[in-house]
């Protein structure tokens, strides 16, 4: 493992922090796609995406690896990085890591045959990434809301890993937190933790009572009927992956602003997020 050569290609600030961490530990690291980063490369070599892939044994791609099924997810890059047949050939014999690996496999049959490890499917990664996302969501509320969390009426739709961290954070800050959950068992847990539990239908009926609404469900749960009852002053934050759970077109019609809070660990805690990815990658490599 000490002689492995890494390529970190695309992604946000957490990927660049990851490249610097690997280099600091003595690994040879090539990276690409960070021309617009606020960070500096320390010890890693910057090159073009194809060369980085060809030079490496282990290729680490972002989460998700692509948003459009054609190009690499590389918001800090000056260039459009095509995930074409040439690029697939460049990483064919490599160990490839990425988050949400199915998005890479779906590009073509050739990509589906790559040796891909999905670091975002690791249970430890999922828990720690959810915690980082929850902290980022609190930062988004503070940055975009004109009132304090303390005393605000907050609805979280969905009761998964992120909600499990986010709800108690907001409650500890004095927020009046309600959670909409499908399962009666989840609603019972929510009540036992001292918060209000709602069905989605009841949450929609009470939508005008909330100052902040945060969605964590990756399917349409905040529809036109729900949006009809939301006050224009309500802060709405979308945390879920595409296609998301909010009818954005309907919100636009009603002049309701939605904060698309994607990749929050990369925005607010890139170093901690990089540590999570690195530990997950290393644990997989050590098992081989």
CSV table of C-alpha atoms in Angstrom, one decimal:
chain,number,residue,atom,x,y,z
A,1,UNK,CA,0.0,0.0,0.0
A,2,UNK,CA,2.9,2.4,0.7
A,3,UNK,CA,3.8,2.3,-3.0
A,4,UNK,CA,0.4,3.0,-4.3
A,5,UNK,CA,-0.1,6.0,-6.5
A,6,UNK,CA,-3.4,7.9,-6.1
A,7,UNK,CA,-5.3,10.1,-8.5
A,8,UNK,CA,-8.0,12.4,-7.0
A,9,UNK,CA,-10.0,13.8,-9.8
A,10,UNK,CA,-13.0,16.2,-9.7
A,11,UNK,CA,-15.3,17.1,-6.9
A,12,UNK,CA,-15.3,19.9,-4.4
A,13,UNK,CA,-13.0,21.2,-1.6
A,14,UNK,CA,-13.2,17.9,0.3
A,15,UNK,CA,-11.5,16.1,-2.6
A,16,UNK,CA,-8.7,18.6,-2.7
A,17,UNK,CA,-8.3,18.3,1.1
A,18,UNK,CA,-8.2,14.5,0.5
A,19,UNK,CA,-5.4,14.9,-2.0
A,20,UNK,CA,-3.3,17.0,0.4
A,21,UNK,CA,-3.9,14.4,3.2
A,22,UNK,CA,-2.7,11.5,1.1
A,23,UNK,CA,0.3,13.4,0.0
A,24,UNK,CA,1.1,14.4,3.6
A,25,UNK,CA,1.2,10.8,4.5
A,26,UNK,CA,3.8,10.1,1.9
A,27,UNK,CA,1.7,8.8,-1.0
A,28,UNK,CA,2.3,9.9,-4.6
A,29,UNK,CA,-0.8,11.8,-5.6
A,30,UNK,CA,-1.9,13.3,-8.9
A,31,UNK,CA,-5.0,15.4,-9.0
A,32,UNK,CA,-7.1,17.4,-11.5
A,33,UNK,CA,-10.2,19.5,-11.6
A,34,UNK,CA,-9.4,22.1,-8.9
A,35,UNK,CA,-8.4,25.2,-10.8
A,36,UNK,CA,-11.0,27.3,-8.9
A,37,UNK,CA,-10.3,26.0,-5.4
A,38,UNK,CA,-9.6,28.4,-2.6
A,39,UNK,CA,-7.2,25.8,-1.2
A,40,UNK,CA,-3.6,25.2,-2.4
A,41,UNK,CA,-2.2,21.8,-3.3
A,42,UNK,CA,0.5,20.7,-0.8
A,43,UNK,CA,2.6,17.8,-2.0
A,44,UNK,CA,0.2,16.6,-4.7
A,45,UNK,CA,0.9,17.1,-8.4
A,46,UNK,CA,-1.7,18.9,-10.6
A,47,UNK,CA,-2.2,17.6,-14.1
A,48,UNK,CA,-4.9,17.0,-16.6
A,49,UNK,CA,-7.7,14.5,-15.8
A,50,UNK,CA,-6.5,11.8,-18.3
A,51,UNK,CA,-2.9,11.9,-17.2
A,52,UNK,CA,-3.9,11.8,-13.6
A,53,UNK,CA,-5.9,8.6,-14.2
A,54,UNK,CA,-3.2,7.0,-16.3
A,55,UNK,CA,-0.5,7.6,-13.7
A,56,UNK,CA,-2.4,6.1,-10.8
A,57,UNK,CA,-3.1,2.7,-9.4
A,58,UNK,CA,-6.1,4.0,-7.3
A,59,UNK,CA,-8.5,6.6,-8.7
A,60,UNK,CA,-10.8,8.5,-6.3
A,61,UNK,CA,-13.7,10.3,-7.9
A,62,UNK,CA,-16.3,12.5,-6.2
A,63,UNK,CA,-19.8,11.9,-4.8
A,64,UNK,CA,-21.7,11.8,-7.1
A,65,UNK,CA,-19.2,11.1,-9.9
A,66,UNK,CA,-21.5,12.7,-12.4
A,67,UNK,CA,-24.7,14.8,-12.4
A,68,UNK,CA,-25.5,14.6,-16.1
A,69,UNK,CA,-24.3,11.1,-17.0
A,70,UNK,CA,-21.8,12.5,-19.4
A,71,UNK,CA,-19.2,14.6,-17.5
A,72,UNK,CA,-17.4,14.3,-14.3
A,73,UNK,CA,-18.8,16.2,-11.3
A,74,UNK,CA,-16.1,18.8,-11.1
A,75,UNK,CA,-17.5,22.2,-10.0
A,76,UNK,CA,-14.0,23.6,-9.3
A,77,UNK,CA,-12.6,22.8,-12.7
A,78,UNK,CA,-12.1,25.1,-15.6
A,79,UNK,CA,-12.8,22.3,-18.0
A,80,UNK,CA,-15.6,19.9,-19.0
A,81,UNK,CA,-14.3,16.5,-18.1
A,82,UNK,CA,-15.9,14.0,-20.4
A,83,UNK,CA,-16.7,10.5,-19.1
A,84,UNK,CA,-16.3,9.0,-22.6
A,85,UNK,CA,-14.8,5.8,-23.9
A,86,UNK,CA,-11.3,7.2,-23.7
A,87,UNK,CA,-11.7,8.1,-20.1
A,88,UNK,CA,-13.2,4.7,-19.3
A,89,UNK,CA,-10.2,3.0,-20.9
A,90,UNK,CA,-7.9,5.1,-18.8
A,91,UNK,CA,-9.3,3.8,-15.5
A,92,UNK,CA,-10.3,0.3,-16.7
A,93,UNK,CA,-7.5,-1.5,-14.8
A,94,UNK,CA,-7.5,0.8,-11.8
A,95,UNK,CA,-9.1,0.5,-8.4
A,96,UNK,CA,-11.8,3.2,-8.6
A,97,UNK,CA,-13.5,4.8,-5.6
A,98,UNK,CA,-16.5,7.1,-5.8
A,99,UNK,CA,-19.7,7.9,-4.0
A,100,UNK,CA,-23.0,6.9,-5.4
A,101,UNK,CA,-21.3,4.5,-7.8
A,102,UNK,CA,-24.4,3.5,-9.6
A,103,UNK,CA,-24.3,6.9,-11.4
A,104,UNK,CA,-21.0,5.9,-12.9
A,105,UNK,CA,-22.0,2.4,-13.8
A,106,UNK,CA,-25.1,3.7,-15.6
A,107,UNK,CA,-23.1,5.7,-18.1
A,108,UNK,CA,-22.4,2.7,-20.3
A,109,UNK,CA,-21.8,-1.1,-20.2
A,110,UNK,CA,-18.0,-0.4,-20.2
A,111,UNK,CA,-18.3,1.8,-17.1
A,112,UNK,CA,-20.5,-0.9,-15.4
A,113,UNK,CA,-17.6,-3.3,-15.7
A,114,UNK,CA,-15.1,-1.2,-13.9
A,115,UNK,CA,-13.6,-2.2,-10.5
A,116,UNK,CA,-15.6,0.3,-8.5
A,117,UNK,CA,-15.9,0.7,-4.7
A,118,UNK,CA,-18.7,2.9,-3.5
A,119,UNK,CA,-17.3,4.7,-0.4
A,120,UNK,CA,-20.7,6.3,0.2
A,121,UNK,CA,-22.3,2.9,0.9
A,122,UNK,CA,-20.0,2.3,3.9
A,123,UNK,CA,-22.0,2.3,7.1
A,124,UNK,CA,-19.4,4.4,9.0
A,125,UNK,CA,-19.2,6.9,6.1
A,126,UNK,CA,-23.0,7.2,6.0
A,127,UNK,CA,-23.2,8.1,9.7
A,128,UNK,CA,-20.3,10.5,9.8
A,129,UNK,CA,-21.4,12.2,6.5
A,130,UNK,CA,-24.9,12.6,7.8
A,131,UNK,CA,-23.6,14.3,10.9
A,132,UNK,CA,-21.5,16.7,8.8
A,133,UNK,CA,-24.5,17.4,6.6
A,134,UNK,CA,-26.6,18.2,9.6
A,135,UNK,CA,-24.1,20.7,10.9
A,136,UNK,CA,-24.0,22.3,7.4
A,137,UNK,CA,-27.7,22.5,7.4
A,138,UNK,CA,-27.6,24.5,10.7
A,139,UNK,CA,-25.1,26.8,9.0
A,140,UNK,CA,-27.4,27.3,6.0
A,141,UNK,CA,-30.3,28.2,8.3
A,142,UNK,CA,-28.2,30.8,10.2
A,143,UNK,CA,-26.8,32.2,6.9
A,144,UNK,CA,-30.2,32.5,5.2
A,145,UNK,CA,-32.8,33.2,7.9
A,146,UNK,CA,-33.6,36.6,9.5
A,147,UNK,CA,-34.5,35.1,12.8
A,148,UNK,CA,-32.7,33.0,15.4
A,149,UNK,CA,-33.2,29.2,15.5
A,150,UNK,CA,-34.2,29.7,19.1
A,151,UNK,CA,-38.0,30.2,19.1
A,152,UNK,CA,-38.4,29.3,15.4
A,153,UNK,CA,-40.9,26.7,14.3
A,154,UNK,CA,-39.0,24.1,12.2
A,155,UNK,CA,-40.3,21.2,10.2
A,156,UNK,CA,-38.1,18.5,8.9
A,157,UNK,CA,-39.6,16.1,6.3
A,158,UNK,CA,-38.2,12.6,6.5
A,159,UNK,CA,-36.7,10.7,9.4
A,160,UNK,CA,-33.4,9.2,8.4
A,161,UNK,CA,-29.8,9.6,9.3
A,162,UNK,CA,-29.6,13.3,8.6
A,163,UNK,CA,-32.8,14.1,10.5
A,164,UNK,CA,-31.5,12.0,13.4
A,165,UNK,CA,-28.6,14.4,13.8
A,166,UNK,CA,-30.2,17.6,12.7
A,167,UNK,CA,-33.4,17.5,14.8
A,168,UNK,CA,-31.6,17.3,18.2
A,169,UNK,CA,-29.1,20.0,17.1
A,170,UNK,CA,-31.9,22.4,16.3
A,171,UNK,CA,-33.8,21.5,19.4
A,172,UNK,CA,-30.7,22.1,21.6
A,173,UNK,CA,-30.6,25.6,20.1
A,174,UNK,CA,-34.1,26.3,21.2
A,175,UNK,CA,-35.9,25.5,18.0
A,176,UNK,CA,-39.5,24.1,18.1
A,177,UNK,CA,-38.9,21.0,16.0
A,178,UNK,CA,-41.5,18.9,14.2
A,179,UNK,CA,-40.7,15.9,12.0
A,180,UNK,CA,-42.8,14.4,9.3
A,181,UNK,CA,-42.3,10.6,9.1
A,182,UNK,CA,-44.0,7.8,7.2
A,183,UNK,CA,-43.6,5.0,9.8
A,184,UNK,CA,-45.7,5.0,12.9
A,185,UNK,CA,-42.7,3.5,14.7
A,186,UNK,CA,-40.5,6.4,13.7
A,187,UNK,CA,-43.2,8.9,14.9
A,188,UNK,CA,-43.3,7.1,18.2
A,189,UNK,CA,-39.5,7.5,18.6
A,190,UNK,CA,-39.7,11.2,17.7
A,191,UNK,CA,-42.4,11.8,20.4
A,192,UNK,CA,-40.3,9.9,22.9
A,193,UNK,CA,-37.4,12.3,22.2
A,194,UNK,CA,-39.6,15.2,23.1
A,195,UNK,CA,-40.4,16.5,19.5
A,196,UNK,CA,-43.6,16.7,17.5
A,197,UNK,CA,-44.2,13.9,15.1
A,198,UNK,CA,-46.5,14.4,12.0
A,199,UNK,CA,-47.7,12.3,9.1
A,200,UNK,CA,-46.9,14.0,5.8
A,201,UNK,CA,-50.6,14.8,5.3
A,202,UNK,CA,-50.8,16.6,8.6
A,203,UNK,CA,-47.5,18.4,7.9
A,204,UNK,CA,-49.0,19.7,4.7
A,205,UNK,CA,-52.1,20.9,6.4
A,206,UNK,CA,-50.0,22.8,9.0
A,207,UNK,CA,-47.4,24.1,6.5
A,208,UNK,CA,-48.3,27.7,7.1
A,209,UNK,CA,-47.3,27.4,10.8
A,210,UNK,CA,-43.6,26.8,10.1
A,211,UNK,CA,-40.8,29.4,9.8
A,212,UNK,CA,-38.3,26.9,8.4
A,213,UNK,CA,-38.9,23.7,6.4
A,214,UNK,CA,-36.1,21.3,5.6
A,215,UNK,CA,-36.5,18.4,3.3
A,216,UNK,CA,-34.4,15.2,3.5
A,217,UNK,CA,-36.5,12.9,1.4
A,218,UNK,CA,-35.2,12.2,-2.2
A,219,UNK,CA,-38.7,11.9,-3.7
A,220,UNK,CA,-41.6,14.3,-4.1
A,221,UNK,CA,-43.1,14.9,-0.7
A,222,UNK,CA,-43.5,18.7,-0.8
A,223,UNK,CA,-46.0,19.0,-3.7
A,224,UNK,CA,-48.3,21.7,-5.0
A,225,UNK,CA,-50.9,21.1,-2.3
A,226,UNK,CA,-48.2,21.4,0.4
A,227,UNK,CA,-46.7,24.4,-1.2
A,228,UNK,CA,-50.1,26.1,-1.5
A,229,UNK,CA,-50.1,26.4,2.3
A,230,UNK,CA,-46.5,27.6,2.8
A,231,UNK,CA,-46.0,31.2,3.8
A,232,UNK,CA,-43.8,33.3,1.4
A,233,UNK,CA,-41.6,34.2,4.4
A,234,UNK,CA,-40.8,30.6,5.2
A,235,UNK,CA,-37.2,29.5,4.6
A,236,UNK,CA,-37.1,26.2,2.7
A,237,UNK,CA,-34.0,24.1,2.4
A,238,UNK,CA,-33.5,21.1,0.2
A,239,UNK,CA,-31.0,18.6,1.5
A,240,UNK,CA,-31.9,15.5,-0.5
A,241,UNK,CA,-30.2,14.2,-3.5
A,242,UNK,CA,-31.6,14.7,-7.0
A,243,UNK,CA,-34.4,14.7,-8.0
A,244,UNK,CA,-35.2,16.0,-4.5
A,245,UNK,CA,-38.4,16.1,-2.6
A,246,UNK,CA,-39.6,19.6,-3.4
A,247,UNK,CA,-41.6,20.8,-6.4
A,248,UNK,CA,-39.3,23.6,-7.4
A,249,UNK,CA,-41.4,24.7,-10.4
A,250,UNK,CA,-44.4,25.2,-8.1
A,251,UNK,CA,-42.3,27.1,-5.6
A,252,UNK,CA,-41.0,29.4,-8.3
A,253,UNK,CA,-44.6,30.1,-9.4
A,254,UNK,CA,-45.5,31.0,-5.8
A,255,UNK,CA,-42.4,33.1,-5.5
A,256,UNK,CA,-41.1,30.9,-2.7
A,257,UNK,CA,-37.4,30.7,-2.4
A,258,UNK,CA,-35.7,27.3,-2.0
A,259,UNK,CA,-32.1,26.9,-0.8
A,260,UNK,CA,-30.6,24.0,-2.7
A,261,UNK,CA,-28.1,22.9,0.0
A,262,UNK,CA,-26.1,20.3,-1.8
A,263,UNK,CA,-22.8,18.8,-0.8
A,264,UNK,CA,-22.7,20.6,2.6
A,265,UNK,CA,-19.8,18.7,4.0
A,266,UNK,CA,-17.7,19.9,1.1
A,267,UNK,CA,-18.8,23.5,1.7
A,268,UNK,CA,-18.6,23.8,5.5
A,269,UNK,CA,-16.3,21.1,6.7
A,270,UNK,CA,-14.1,19.9,3.8
A,271,UNK,CA,-11.2,18.7,5.9
A,272,UNK,CA,-13.4,16.6,8.2
A,273,UNK,CA,-15.3,15.3,5.1
A,274,UNK,CA,-12.0,14.4,3.5
A,275,UNK,CA,-11.0,12.5,6.6
A,276,UNK,CA,-14.2,10.4,6.3
A,277,UNK,CA,-13.5,9.5,2.7
A,278,UNK,CA,-9.8,8.7,3.4
A,279,UNK,CA,-10.6,6.4,6.3
A,280,UNK,CA,-13.2,4.6,4.3
A,281,UNK,CA,-10.9,4.2,1.3
A,282,UNK,CA,-8.1,3.0,3.4
A,283,UNK,CA,-10.2,0.5,5.3
A,284,UNK,CA,-11.3,-1.0,1.9
A,285,UNK,CA,-7.7,-1.2,0.6
A,286,UNK,CA,-6.5,-2.8,3.8
A,287,UNK,CA,-9.1,-5.5,3.5
A,288,UNK,CA,-7.9,-6.5,0.0
